[in-house]
């Protein structure tokens, strides 16, 4: 992420004072990553102090919120949240509307994301991961490691790779758009697929189902945890990769 040079504010928080993050942004860009530091760092850079988000702590929740929803491309605010590598948050909620959401790495028991059109999210580890019906957006998530996944997308394209198969039954739905999901090759799981007007392209066994309105079940390596993949209009394509 490129930062402006006009204004720079760095805040530090001890990990015993913060357990959760509640971030709701309109035009700001935010990057989340881990570091070898022992404290939580919040770095905010902008050309104009008047567009800075509000920052408050409620209990042990760090809340970052846009002060103004006026779009001004000349006064973009960039936020960098650096979390210690060993820190496990209780909950992370992030919503972005027009700004970019970039997650390089983080760990939290619960993760709820509502990204805008510009996003890149990866190396997320959680007990529960959710995306609850964002607006039209292409969603890009790589190396997701979650025990339970619940994604309900509206319009766009989903590119998702799983580092591990969920431990609990999970679902990924997309109303309109193509879904590409990448699974670990040696994992065992069961796919329940459904698409009302499109097809299921299964690169795991090199097959294609042109009509899965009534649903189609595929068991990989003997089957296991059930994962629902569903679109209304848009192909579902699954593939595998070999873990290094």
mmCIF file with all atom_site columns, C-alpha atoms in Angstrom, residues 14-136:
data_model
loop_
_atom_site.group_PDB
_atom_site.id
_atom_site.type_symbol
_atom_site.label_atom_id
_atom_site.label_alt_id
_atom_site.label_comp_id
_atom_site.label_asym_id
_atom_site.label_entity_id
_atom_site.label_seq_id
_atom_site.pdbx_PDB_ins_code
_atom_site.Cartn_x
_atom_site.Cartn_y
_atom_site.Cartn_z
_atom_site.occupancy
_atom_site.B_iso_or_equiv
_atom_site.pdbx_formal_charge
_atom_site.auth_seq_id
_atom_site.auth_comp_id
_atom_site.auth_asym_id
_atom_site.auth_atom_id
_atom_site.pdbx_PDB_model_num
ATOM 1   C CA . UNK A 1 14  ? -0.687  -3.415  24.563 1.00 0.00 ? 14  UNK A CA 1
ATOM 2   C CA . UNK A 1 15  ? -2.130  -6.810  23.664 1.00 0.00 ? 15  UNK A CA 1
ATOM 3   C CA . UNK A 1 16  ? -3.682  -7.228  27.116 1.00 0.00 ? 16  UNK A CA 1
ATOM 4   C CA . UNK A 1 17  ? -5.807  -4.099  26.507 1.00 0.00 ? 17  UNK A CA 1
ATOM 5   C CA . UNK A 1 18  ? -7.268  -5.255  23.164 1.00 0.00 ? 18  UNK A CA 1
ATOM 6   C CA . UNK A 1 19  ? -9.115  -8.494  22.376 1.00 0.00 ? 19  UNK A CA 1
ATOM 7   C CA . UNK A 1 20  ? -11.317 -7.558  19.389 1.00 0.00 ? 20  UNK A CA 1
ATOM 8   C CA . UNK A 1 21  ? -11.386 -5.223  16.381 1.00 0.00 ? 21  UNK A CA 1
ATOM 9   C CA . UNK A 1 22  ? -14.485 -3.505  14.998 1.00 0.00 ? 22  UNK A CA 1
ATOM 10  C CA . UNK A 1 23  ? -13.611 -1.614  11.819 1.00 0.00 ? 23  UNK A CA 1
ATOM 11  C CA . UNK A 1 24  ? -16.187 0.130   9.639  1.00 0.00 ? 24  UNK A CA 1
ATOM 12  C CA . UNK A 1 25  ? -14.806 2.272   6.818  1.00 0.00 ? 25  UNK A CA 1
ATOM 13  C CA . UNK A 1 26  ? -16.167 4.116   3.802  1.00 0.00 ? 26  UNK A CA 1
ATOM 14  C CA . UNK A 1 27  ? -13.351 5.483   1.660  1.00 0.00 ? 27  UNK A CA 1
ATOM 15  C CA . UNK A 1 28  ? -10.243 4.516   3.652  1.00 0.00 ? 28  UNK A CA 1
ATOM 16  C CA . UNK A 1 29  ? -7.803  1.830   2.523  1.00 0.00 ? 29  UNK A CA 1
ATOM 17  C CA . UNK A 1 30  ? -6.794  -0.673  5.186  1.00 0.00 ? 30  UNK A CA 1
ATOM 18  C CA . UNK A 1 31  ? -4.080  -3.312  5.363  1.00 0.00 ? 31  UNK A CA 1
ATOM 19  C CA . UNK A 1 32  ? -3.907  -5.916  8.127  1.00 0.00 ? 32  UNK A CA 1
ATOM 20  C CA . UNK A 1 33  ? -0.718  -7.887  8.714  1.00 0.00 ? 33  UNK A CA 1
ATOM 21  C CA . UNK A 1 34  ? 1.316   -9.516  11.473 1.00 0.00 ? 34  UNK A CA 1
ATOM 22  C CA . UNK A 1 35  ? 4.666   -8.443  12.839 1.00 0.00 ? 35  UNK A CA 1
ATOM 23  C CA . UNK A 1 36  ? 7.352   -9.562  15.277 1.00 0.00 ? 36  UNK A CA 1
ATOM 24  C CA . UNK A 1 37  ? 6.546   -6.614  17.557 1.00 0.00 ? 37  UNK A CA 1
ATOM 25  C CA . UNK A 1 38  ? 4.911   -7.290  20.938 1.00 0.00 ? 38  UNK A CA 1
ATOM 26  C CA . UNK A 1 39  ? 2.403   -4.447  20.647 1.00 0.00 ? 39  UNK A CA 1
ATOM 27  C CA . UNK A 1 40  ? -0.450  -3.704  18.271 1.00 0.00 ? 40  UNK A CA 1
ATOM 28  C CA . UNK A 1 41  ? 0.456   -0.882  15.889 1.00 0.00 ? 41  UNK A CA 1
ATOM 29  C CA . UNK A 1 42  ? -2.067  1.369   14.138 1.00 0.00 ? 42  UNK A CA 1
ATOM 30  C CA . UNK A 1 43  ? -0.481  3.586   11.481 1.00 0.00 ? 43  UNK A CA 1
ATOM 31  C CA . UNK A 1 44  ? -2.657  6.171   9.758  1.00 0.00 ? 44  UNK A CA 1
ATOM 32  C CA . UNK A 1 45  ? -1.462  8.356   6.908  1.00 0.00 ? 45  UNK A CA 1
ATOM 33  C CA . UNK A 1 46  ? -3.402  10.962  4.969  1.00 0.00 ? 46  UNK A CA 1
ATOM 34  C CA . UNK A 1 47  ? -3.108  14.274  3.160  1.00 0.00 ? 47  UNK A CA 1
ATOM 35  C CA . UNK A 1 48  ? -5.780  15.837  5.326  1.00 0.00 ? 48  UNK A CA 1
ATOM 36  C CA . UNK A 1 49  ? -6.416  15.466  9.057  1.00 0.00 ? 49  UNK A CA 1
ATOM 37  C CA . UNK A 1 50  ? -10.109 16.191  8.565  1.00 0.00 ? 50  UNK A CA 1
ATOM 38  C CA . UNK A 1 51  ? -10.697 12.815  6.863  1.00 0.00 ? 51  UNK A CA 1
ATOM 39  C CA . UNK A 1 52  ? -9.157  10.706  9.636  1.00 0.00 ? 52  UNK A CA 1
ATOM 40  C CA . UNK A 1 53  ? -11.350 7.971   11.138 1.00 0.00 ? 53  UNK A CA 1
ATOM 41  C CA . UNK A 1 54  ? -12.364 7.969   14.780 1.00 0.00 ? 54  UNK A CA 1
ATOM 42  C CA . UNK A 1 55  ? -10.504 5.576   17.067 1.00 0.00 ? 55  UNK A CA 1
ATOM 43  C CA . UNK A 1 56  ? -11.988 4.417   20.354 1.00 0.00 ? 56  UNK A CA 1
ATOM 44  C CA . UNK A 1 57  ? -11.685 1.539   22.806 1.00 0.00 ? 57  UNK A CA 1
ATOM 45  C CA . UNK A 1 58  ? -14.845 0.084   24.343 1.00 0.00 ? 58  UNK A CA 1
ATOM 46  C CA . UNK A 1 59  ? -13.963 -2.502  26.940 1.00 0.00 ? 59  UNK A CA 1
ATOM 47  C CA . UNK A 1 60  ? -11.295 -4.439  25.044 1.00 0.00 ? 60  UNK A CA 1
ATOM 48  C CA . UNK A 1 61  ? -12.701 -3.679  21.588 1.00 0.00 ? 61  UNK A CA 1
ATOM 49  C CA . UNK A 1 62  ? -10.695 -1.366  19.331 1.00 0.00 ? 62  UNK A CA 1
ATOM 50  C CA . UNK A 1 63  ? -13.176 0.476   17.130 1.00 0.00 ? 63  UNK A CA 1
ATOM 51  C CA . UNK A 1 64  ? -12.140 2.331   13.979 1.00 0.00 ? 64  UNK A CA 1
ATOM 52  C CA . UNK A 1 65  ? -14.897 4.150   12.121 1.00 0.00 ? 65  UNK A CA 1
ATOM 53  C CA . UNK A 1 66  ? -15.171 6.633   9.257  1.00 0.00 ? 66  UNK A CA 1
ATOM 54  C CA . UNK A 1 67  ? -16.134 10.123  10.359 1.00 0.00 ? 67  UNK A CA 1
ATOM 55  C CA . UNK A 1 68  ? -17.524 11.162  6.993  1.00 0.00 ? 68  UNK A CA 1
ATOM 56  C CA . UNK A 1 69  ? -18.934 9.181   4.070  1.00 0.00 ? 69  UNK A CA 1
ATOM 57  C CA . UNK A 1 70  ? -18.126 11.887  1.525  1.00 0.00 ? 70  UNK A CA 1
ATOM 58  C CA . UNK A 1 71  ? -16.035 10.469  -1.317 1.00 0.00 ? 71  UNK A CA 1
ATOM 59  C CA . UNK A 1 72  ? -12.947 12.554  -2.053 1.00 0.00 ? 72  UNK A CA 1
ATOM 60  C CA . UNK A 1 73  ? -10.274 10.834  -4.132 1.00 0.00 ? 73  UNK A CA 1
ATOM 61  C CA . UNK A 1 74  ? -7.771  13.555  -3.219 1.00 0.00 ? 74  UNK A CA 1
ATOM 62  C CA . UNK A 1 75  ? -8.076  12.912  0.519  1.00 0.00 ? 75  UNK A CA 1
ATOM 63  C CA . UNK A 1 76  ? -7.745  9.156   0.766  1.00 0.00 ? 76  UNK A CA 1
ATOM 64  C CA . UNK A 1 77  ? -6.708  7.871   4.171  1.00 0.00 ? 77  UNK A CA 1
ATOM 65  C CA . UNK A 1 78  ? -4.505  4.761   4.434  1.00 0.00 ? 78  UNK A CA 1
ATOM 66  C CA . UNK A 1 79  ? -4.563  2.570   7.535  1.00 0.00 ? 79  UNK A CA 1
ATOM 67  C CA . UNK A 1 80  ? -2.061  -0.110  8.485  1.00 0.00 ? 80  UNK A CA 1
ATOM 68  C CA . UNK A 1 81  ? -2.946  -2.446  11.354 1.00 0.00 ? 81  UNK A CA 1
ATOM 69  C CA . UNK A 1 82  ? -0.020  -4.546  12.541 1.00 0.00 ? 82  UNK A CA 1
ATOM 70  C CA . UNK A 1 83  ? -0.816  -7.391  14.941 1.00 0.00 ? 83  UNK A CA 1
ATOM 71  C CA . UNK A 1 84  ? 1.786   -9.508  16.776 1.00 0.00 ? 84  UNK A CA 1
ATOM 72  C CA . UNK A 1 85  ? 2.261   -12.927 15.184 1.00 0.00 ? 85  UNK A CA 1
ATOM 73  C CA . UNK A 1 86  ? 1.340   -14.731 18.406 1.00 0.00 ? 86  UNK A CA 1
ATOM 74  C CA . UNK A 1 87  ? -1.796  -12.650 19.062 1.00 0.00 ? 87  UNK A CA 1
ATOM 75  C CA . UNK A 1 88  ? -5.175  -14.394 18.717 1.00 0.00 ? 88  UNK A CA 1
ATOM 76  C CA . UNK A 1 89  ? -8.117  -11.994 18.631 1.00 0.00 ? 89  UNK A CA 1
ATOM 77  C CA . UNK A 1 90  ? -11.524 -12.957 19.937 1.00 0.00 ? 90  UNK A CA 1
ATOM 78  C CA . UNK A 1 91  ? -13.308 -11.288 17.024 1.00 0.00 ? 91  UNK A CA 1
ATOM 79  C CA . UNK A 1 92  ? -12.390 -9.271  13.946 1.00 0.00 ? 92  UNK A CA 1
ATOM 80  C CA . UNK A 1 93  ? -15.094 -7.383  12.051 1.00 0.00 ? 93  UNK A CA 1
ATOM 81  C CA . UNK A 1 94  ? -14.091 -5.322  9.015  1.00 0.00 ? 94  UNK A CA 1
ATOM 82  C CA . UNK A 1 95  ? -16.376 -3.509  6.599  1.00 0.00 ? 95  UNK A CA 1
ATOM 83  C CA . UNK A 1 96  ? -15.126 -1.439  3.667  1.00 0.00 ? 96  UNK A CA 1
ATOM 84  C CA . UNK A 1 97  ? -17.307 0.303   1.096  1.00 0.00 ? 97  UNK A CA 1
ATOM 85  C CA . UNK A 1 98  ? -15.105 2.102   -1.444 1.00 0.00 ? 98  UNK A CA 1
ATOM 86  C CA . UNK A 1 99  ? -11.640 1.652   0.016  1.00 0.00 ? 99  UNK A CA 1
ATOM 87  C CA . UNK A 1 100 ? -9.318  -1.305  -0.457 1.00 0.00 ? 100 UNK A CA 1
ATOM 88  C CA . UNK A 1 101 ? -9.227  -4.140  2.066  1.00 0.00 ? 101 UNK A CA 1
ATOM 89  C CA . UNK A 1 102 ? -5.980  -6.090  2.133  1.00 0.00 ? 102 UNK A CA 1
ATOM 90  C CA . UNK A 1 103 ? -5.342  -8.823  4.687  1.00 0.00 ? 103 UNK A CA 1
ATOM 91  C CA . UNK A 1 104 ? -1.897  -10.353 4.538  1.00 0.00 ? 104 UNK A CA 1
ATOM 92  C CA . UNK A 1 105 ? -2.125  -12.474 7.679  1.00 0.00 ? 105 UNK A CA 1
ATOM 93  C CA . UNK A 1 106 ? -4.133  -12.643 10.916 1.00 0.00 ? 106 UNK A CA 1
ATOM 94  C CA . UNK A 1 107 ? -5.575  -15.052 13.473 1.00 0.00 ? 107 UNK A CA 1
ATOM 95  C CA . UNK A 1 108 ? -8.909  -14.641 15.245 1.00 0.00 ? 108 UNK A CA 1
ATOM 96  C CA . UNK A 1 109 ? -11.494 -16.948 16.762 1.00 0.00 ? 109 UNK A CA 1
ATOM 97  C CA . UNK A 1 110 ? -14.249 -15.193 14.778 1.00 0.00 ? 110 UNK A CA 1
ATOM 98  C CA . UNK A 1 111 ? -13.758 -13.295 11.519 1.00 0.00 ? 111 UNK A CA 1
ATOM 99  C CA . UNK A 1 112 ? -16.595 -11.392 9.815  1.00 0.00 ? 112 UNK A CA 1
ATOM 100 C CA . UNK A 1 113 ? -15.739 -9.433  6.672  1.00 0.00 ? 113 UNK A CA 1
ATOM 101 C CA . UNK A 1 114 ? -17.809 -7.230  4.374  1.00 0.00 ? 114 UNK A CA 1
ATOM 102 C CA . UNK A 1 115 ? -15.333 -6.122  1.709  1.00 0.00 ? 115 UNK A CA 1
ATOM 103 C CA . UNK A 1 116 ? -15.861 -3.604  -1.060 1.00 0.00 ? 116 UNK A CA 1
ATOM 104 C CA . UNK A 1 117 ? -14.925 -4.177  -4.710 1.00 0.00 ? 117 UNK A CA 1
ATOM 105 C CA . UNK A 1 118 ? -11.168 -3.780  -4.133 1.00 0.00 ? 118 UNK A CA 1
ATOM 106 C CA . UNK A 1 119 ? -9.933  -6.576  -1.901 1.00 0.00 ? 119 UNK A CA 1
ATOM 107 C CA . UNK A 1 120 ? -7.218  -9.172  -1.369 1.00 0.00 ? 120 UNK A CA 1
ATOM 108 C CA . UNK A 1 121 ? -7.421  -11.416 1.692  1.00 0.00 ? 121 UNK A CA 1
ATOM 109 C CA . UNK A 1 122 ? -5.158  -14.263 2.693  1.00 0.00 ? 122 UNK A CA 1
ATOM 110 C CA . UNK A 1 123 ? -3.559  -16.361 5.412  1.00 0.00 ? 123 UNK A CA 1
ATOM 111 C CA . UNK A 1 124 ? -6.563  -16.018 7.706  1.00 0.00 ? 124 UNK A CA 1
ATOM 112 C CA . UNK A 1 125 ? -6.883  -18.532 10.525 1.00 0.00 ? 125 UNK A CA 1
ATOM 113 C CA . UNK A 1 126 ? -10.108 -18.721 12.532 1.00 0.00 ? 126 UNK A CA 1
ATOM 114 C CA . UNK A 1 127 ? -12.653 -20.921 14.240 1.00 0.00 ? 127 UNK A CA 1
ATOM 115 C CA . UNK A 1 128 ? -15.467 -19.208 12.324 1.00 0.00 ? 128 UNK A CA 1
ATOM 116 C CA . UNK A 1 129 ? -15.286 -17.215 9.081  1.00 0.00 ? 129 UNK A CA 1
ATOM 117 C CA . UNK A 1 130 ? -18.190 -15.287 7.576  1.00 0.00 ? 130 UNK A CA 1
ATOM 118 C CA . UNK A 1 131 ? -18.905 -12.925 4.707  1.00 0.00 ? 131 UNK A CA 1
ATOM 119 C CA . UNK A 1 132 ? -22.537 -11.806 5.032  1.00 0.00 ? 132 UNK A CA 1
ATOM 120 C CA . UNK A 1 133 ? -23.908 -10.699 1.640  1.00 0.00 ? 133 UNK A CA 1
ATOM 121 C CA . UNK A 1 134 ? -21.649 -7.833  0.527  1.00 0.00 ? 134 UNK A CA 1
ATOM 122 C CA . UNK A 1 135 ? -22.601 -5.579  -2.356 1.00 0.00 ? 135 UNK A CA 1
ATOM 123 C CA . UNK A 1 136 ? -21.427 -6.422  -5.869 1.00 0.00 ? 136 UNK A CA 1
#
